[in-house]
Short mmCIF file of C-alpha atoms in Angstrom, two decimals:
data_model
loop_
_atom_site.label_atom_id
_atom_site.label_comp_id
_atom_site.label_asym_id
_atom_site.label_seq_id
_atom_site.Cartn_x
_atom_site.Cartn_y
_atom_site.Cartn_z
CA MET A 6 -0.07 0.02 -0.04
CA SER A 7 2.72 2.01 0.54
CA SER A 8 4.49 2.11 -2.79
CA PRO A 9 1.57 3.23 -4.53
CA ILE A 10 1.05 6.18 -2.34
CA GLN A 11 4.62 7.12 -2.72
CA ARG A 12 4.04 6.76 -6.45
CA SER A 13 0.76 8.89 -6.08
CA THR A 14 2.88 11.77 -4.02
CA GLU A 15 6.06 11.51 -6.66
CA SER A 16 4.05 12.11 -9.95
CA PRO A 17 2.68 15.36 -8.95
CA SER A 18 5.92 17.24 -8.56
CA SER A 19 7.35 15.46 -11.93
CA ASN A 20 4.42 16.93 -13.97
CA ASP A 21 4.58 20.19 -12.35
CA THR A 22 8.42 20.27 -13.37
CA ASP A 23 7.67 18.79 -16.87
CA LYS A 24 4.89 21.90 -17.18
CA GLU A 25 7.37 24.68 -15.80
CA GLU A 26 9.82 23.62 -18.75
CA VAL A 27 7.48 23.55 -21.38
CA VAL A 28 6.27 27.01 -20.25
CA GLU A 29 10.10 28.19 -20.22
CA LYS A 30 10.38 26.52 -23.66
CA LYS A 31 7.36 28.36 -24.70
CA MET A 32 8.23 31.83 -23.23
CA THR A 33 11.92 31.43 -25.04
CA MET A 34 10.21 30.96 -28.61
CA GLU A 35 7.97 33.86 -27.90
CA GLU A 36 11.03 35.80 -27.17
CA ARG A 37 12.87 34.62 -30.45
CA ARG A 38 9.50 35.29 -32.32
CA ALA A 39 9.34 38.70 -30.99
CA LYS A 40 13.11 39.43 -31.69
CA LEU A 41 12.66 38.10 -35.40
CA GLU A 42 9.60 40.31 -35.92
CA GLN A 43 11.50 43.23 -34.59
CA LEU A 44 14.43 42.28 -36.94
CA LYS A 45 12.14 42.06 -39.80
CA LYS A 46 11.00 45.42 -39.09
CA LYS A 47 14.27 47.03 -38.94
CA PHE A 48 15.31 45.51 -42.22
CA ALA A 49 12.07 47.04 -43.55
CA VAL A 50 12.54 50.28 -42.39
CA SER A 51 16.30 50.24 -43.70
CA SER A 52 15.24 48.82 -47.29
CA ARG A 53 12.82 51.46 -47.43
CA GLU A 54 15.53 54.23 -46.51
CA ASN A 55 18.13 52.74 -48.85
CA ARG A 56 15.60 52.66 -51.66
CA ALA A 57 14.43 56.17 -51.08
CA SER A 58 18.08 57.36 -51.01
CA LEU A 59 18.84 55.78 -54.03
CA ILE A 60 15.82 57.41 -55.75
CA GLU A 61 17.05 60.54 -54.61
CA GLU A 62 20.45 60.17 -56.00
CA THR A 63 19.01 58.87 -59.15
CA THR A 64 16.59 61.88 -59.41
CA LYS A 65 19.47 64.15 -58.88
CA ALA A 66 21.78 62.42 -61.39
CA LYS A 67 18.82 62.77 -64.12
CA LEU A 68 18.52 66.44 -63.68
CA SER A 69 20.05 68.04 -66.64
CA ALA A 70 21.51 71.77 -66.87
CA ARG A 71 18.15 72.99 -68.15
CA GLU A 72 16.28 71.59 -65.33
CA THR A 73 18.91 73.23 -63.03
CA ALA A 74 18.51 76.72 -64.40
CA ARG A 75 14.94 76.51 -64.67
CA LEU A 76 15.00 75.72 -60.49
CA GLU A 77 17.36 78.36 -60.23
CA ARG A 78 15.17 80.90 -62.30
CA GLN A 79 12.39 79.63 -60.01
CA ARG A 80 14.38 80.10 -56.95
CA LYS A 81 15.11 83.66 -58.03
CA LEU A 82 11.35 84.65 -58.86
CA ALA A 83 10.59 83.27 -55.48
CA GLU A 84 13.11 85.46 -53.76
CA THR A 85 12.11 88.81 -55.85
CA LEU A 86 8.35 88.15 -54.95
CA ARG A 87 9.68 87.55 -51.05
CA GLU A 88 11.62 91.28 -51.16
CA LYS A 89 8.58 92.78 -52.82
CA ILE A 90 6.43 91.75 -50.22
CA GLU A 91 8.80 92.78 -47.53
CA ALA A 92 9.52 96.13 -48.96
CA GLU A 93 5.77 96.57 -49.50
CA GLU A 94 5.01 95.84 -45.83
CA ARG A 95 7.62 98.30 -44.83
CA GLY A 96 6.02 100.99 -47.39
CA GLU A 97 9.24 101.39 -49.53
CA ASP A 98 9.42 101.26 -53.16
CA VAL A 99 11.01 98.22 -54.39
CA GLU A 100 12.40 99.40 -57.64
CA ARG A 101 14.11 102.50 -55.78
CA ALA A 102 15.64 100.38 -53.15
CA LYS A 103 16.93 97.79 -55.54
CA ASN A 104 18.34 100.82 -57.74
CA TRP A 105 20.69 101.35 -54.64
CA GLU A 106 22.25 97.96 -55.03
CA TRP A 107 24.02 99.28 -58.35
CA THR A 108 26.93 101.98 -58.99
CA ILE A 109 26.84 104.63 -61.77
CA GLU A 110 29.55 103.03 -63.80
CA GLU A 111 27.15 99.69 -63.79
CA ASN A 112 24.15 101.64 -64.64
CA ASP A 113 25.97 103.00 -67.52
CA ASN A 114 27.15 100.02 -68.53
CA TRP A 115 23.72 98.42 -68.37
CA GLU A 116 22.21 101.36 -70.29
CA LYS A 117 24.61 101.22 -73.12
CA LYS A 118 23.83 97.22 -73.46
CA LEU A 119 20.41 97.82 -73.93
CA ALA A 120 20.98 100.55 -76.34
CA ARG A 121 23.29 97.98 -78.07
CA LYS A 122 20.71 95.44 -77.81
CA LYS A 123 17.89 97.69 -79.27
CA ARG A 124 20.24 98.49 -82.19
CA ARG A 125 20.62 94.76 -82.90
CA ALA A 126 17.14 93.88 -82.50
CA ASP A 127 16.48 93.05 -86.14
CA PHE A 128 16.67 88.99 -86.33
CA GLU A 129 15.81 88.65 -89.84
CA PHE A 130 18.12 87.07 -92.10
CA HIS A 131 18.95 89.27 -94.97
CA ASP A 132 22.00 88.04 -96.58
CA ASP A 133 25.18 86.42 -95.65
CA ALA A 134 26.87 89.70 -95.97
CA GLN A 135 24.57 91.11 -92.84
CA ALA A 136 25.00 87.99 -90.96
CA ALA A 137 28.79 87.93 -91.19
CA ARG A 138 28.58 91.92 -89.99
CA ARG A 139 26.53 91.13 -87.09
CA ARG A 140 28.75 88.46 -86.01
CA TYR A 141 31.91 90.52 -86.20
CA LYS A 142 30.04 92.95 -83.93
CA LYS A 143 29.06 90.29 -81.24
CA ASP A 144 32.95 89.25 -81.47
CA LEU A 145 33.97 92.93 -80.89
CA ASP A 146 32.23 92.87 -77.69
CA LEU A 147 34.71 90.19 -76.69
CA ILE A 148 37.93 91.93 -77.71
CA LYS A 149 40.04 93.41 -75.35
CA PRO A 150 42.86 95.48 -77.11
CA ASP A 151 46.33 95.42 -75.85
CA LEU A 152 47.45 98.85 -76.04
CA GLU A 153 51.22 98.54 -74.75
CA ALA A 154 51.94 96.26 -77.59
CA TYR A 155 50.12 98.41 -79.92
CA ASN A 156 52.04 101.58 -78.69
CA LYS A 157 55.21 99.81 -79.10
CA GLN A 158 54.67 99.20 -82.48
CA LYS A 159 53.43 102.86 -82.88
CA GLU A 160 56.69 104.19 -80.77
CA ALA A 161 58.95 102.59 -83.39
CA ALA A 162 57.04 103.49 -86.49
CA LEU A 163 57.09 107.13 -85.47
CA GLY A 164 60.29 107.08 -84.34
CA LEU A 165 59.89 107.78 -80.69
CA ALA A 166 61.68 106.96 -77.73
CA PRO A 167 60.51 103.75 -75.76
CA GLY A 168 58.00 104.52 -73.03
CA THR A 169 56.88 107.79 -74.82
CA LEU A 170 53.11 106.71 -75.28
CA THR A 171 51.59 105.63 -72.25
CA THR A 172 48.10 106.08 -73.66
CA PHE A 173 46.38 105.72 -76.97
CA ASP A 174 46.47 109.07 -78.50
CA PRO A 175 45.00 109.65 -82.49
CA SER A 176 46.68 112.82 -82.94
CA SER A 177 50.36 111.67 -82.01
CA SER A 178 50.65 109.97 -85.30
CA MET A 179 50.69 113.62 -86.88
CA GLN A 180 53.51 115.11 -84.89
CA ALA A 181 56.26 113.06 -86.10
CA MET A 182 57.37 111.96 -89.53
CA THR A 183 59.37 108.88 -90.44
CA VAL A 184 62.79 109.49 -91.92
CA THR A 185 64.52 106.64 -91.96
CA GLU A 186 64.17 103.20 -93.78
CA GLN A 187 63.54 101.24 -90.59
CA GLN A 188 60.74 103.99 -89.52
CA ARG A 189 59.20 103.65 -92.83
CA LEU A 190 59.10 99.67 -92.73
CA ALA A 191 57.89 99.72 -89.15
CA SER A 192 55.03 102.33 -90.22
CA GLU A 193 54.36 99.97 -93.11
CA SER A 194 53.87 97.31 -90.85
CA LEU A 195 51.64 99.36 -88.39
CA TYR A 196 49.36 101.14 -91.00
CA ARG A 197 49.01 98.40 -93.64
CA ASP A 198 46.49 98.99 -96.67
CA ALA A 199 45.47 96.65 -99.78
CA ASN A 200 48.72 97.97 -101.42
CA THR A 201 51.22 96.53 -98.79
CA LEU A 202 53.36 93.58 -99.67
CA VAL A 203 54.34 93.02 -96.08
CA TYR A 204 52.16 89.77 -94.62
CA GLY A 205 52.51 86.80 -92.68
CA ASP A 206 55.01 88.46 -90.10
CA ASN A 207 52.92 88.80 -87.37
CA LYS A 208 53.67 86.08 -84.27
CA PRO A 209 51.06 86.09 -81.96
CA SER A 210 51.55 85.93 -78.06
CA GLU A 211 50.75 83.01 -76.21
CA ASP A 212 48.04 85.05 -74.30
CA ALA A 213 46.29 85.91 -77.91
CA ILE A 214 46.72 82.06 -79.01
CA ASP A 215 44.97 81.06 -75.48
CA ARG A 216 42.26 83.68 -76.22
CA MET A 217 41.61 82.46 -79.35
CA VAL A 218 41.11 78.82 -78.42
CA SER A 219 38.99 79.81 -75.28
CA LYS A 220 36.86 81.90 -78.12
CA ILE A 221 36.90 78.83 -80.23
CA ASN A 222 35.54 76.27 -77.57
CA LYS A 223 32.95 78.81 -76.64
CA ASP A 224 31.73 78.89 -80.01
CA ILE A 225 31.66 75.13 -80.17
CA ASP A 226 29.86 74.80 -76.63
CA LYS A 227 27.08 77.55 -77.72
CA LYS A 228 26.87 75.59 -81.00
CA GLY A 229 26.19 72.13 -79.39
CA LYS A 230 23.47 73.88 -76.78
CA PHE A 231 21.20 74.57 -79.98
CA SER A 232 21.99 71.75 -81.90
CA ARG A 233 18.54 69.55 -82.56
CA LYS A 234 20.26 66.24 -81.55
CA ARG A 235 19.04 64.93 -78.10
CA LEU A 236 21.87 63.81 -76.01
CA ASN A 237 19.89 61.13 -74.53
CA GLU A 238 18.79 59.55 -77.96
CA ASP A 239 20.01 55.75 -78.43
CA GLU A 240 21.98 55.42 -81.60
CA GLY A 241 20.04 53.47 -84.04
CA ASP A 242 17.02 53.62 -86.32
CA ILE A 243 14.78 56.61 -86.07
CA THR A 244 11.30 55.10 -85.28
CA TYR A 245 9.46 58.33 -83.89
CA ILE A 246 8.33 61.56 -85.42
CA ASN A 247 8.44 63.71 -81.93
CA GLU A 248 9.50 63.36 -78.28
CA ARG A 249 6.42 62.28 -77.19
CA ASN A 250 5.89 59.55 -79.58
CA ARG A 251 9.71 58.33 -78.82
CA VAL A 252 8.99 58.04 -75.11
CA PHE A 253 5.50 56.04 -75.98
CA ASN A 254 7.76 53.57 -78.40
CA LYS A 255 10.37 53.10 -75.81
CA LYS A 256 7.95 52.45 -72.93
CA ILE A 257 6.11 49.96 -75.42
CA ALA A 258 9.45 48.39 -76.59
CA ARG A 259 10.16 47.69 -72.89
CA TYR A 260 7.31 45.27 -72.66
CA TYR A 261 6.97 43.90 -75.97
CA ASP A 262 10.31 43.63 -77.65
CA LYS A 263 10.89 40.20 -76.24
CA TYR A 264 7.85 38.66 -77.92
CA THR A 265 8.02 40.77 -81.36
CA ALA A 266 11.67 40.12 -81.77
CA GLU A 267 11.48 37.23 -84.16
CA ILE A 268 8.51 39.24 -86.27
CA ARG A 269 10.48 42.38 -86.42
CA ALA A 270 13.64 40.51 -87.82
CA SER A 271 11.28 38.75 -90.35
CA PHE A 272 10.18 41.94 -91.99
CA GLU A 273 13.58 43.34 -91.91
CA ARG A 274 14.88 40.65 -93.95
CA GLY A 275 11.84 40.13 -96.07
CA THR A 276 10.74 36.77 -95.19
CA ALA A 277 7.86 37.38 -93.16
CA LEU A 278 5.05 35.55 -94.20
#
């Protein structure tokens, strides 16, 4: 009788121990599951942030110079409107307050530029001579004459001592006469006309060559900006009639080219049924 009673007293304690171990195991699994869920959330958040940063970098890389210039114009317009509103709140004249930022010399140069632009406002094409003259006038605005080198040549032509001419004086050419052969040759070299036989003896300086190269590069860049060729066009056959049609064809090709490659190849070979 004692042994069954002893078994009955020991069995509840062993069952309680097993239950505690099972509960402990369940708690451990729940903790692991909670930790796994937490890691999944962190992974999702980091993935979204990485994708957002990638999209932002790609968008910035796709911004062209034209888009950047447009955004800059919008920013300047917003600043101008803000300054206008602030000036109106203070009871000030916007144009008058803005004109205080310019000096008299800058204002004179601006008025000269507007007057020159008004004189050249005729953009119609008349003939090649008129177009060449307009181009020549525009190039003259970029030329900065080297008065020091010119005065040295003029001193040699007029027989003056070096350093006599410090500034350009148009009347100084009438104050001296060329008397020697060297002065005569220098005068002919300086004041050349259609009858002169001296040519090909001018050696430009390194600065003059650099200015010419920079001017040519500037003209090439300007011509490239006005070219009708789009820089983002893919090399190949022209299958569109305008920009909108090009984008549409590109979108269609992205989805259906893999199905129509054989048909298009057959049409190009002329073997389509």
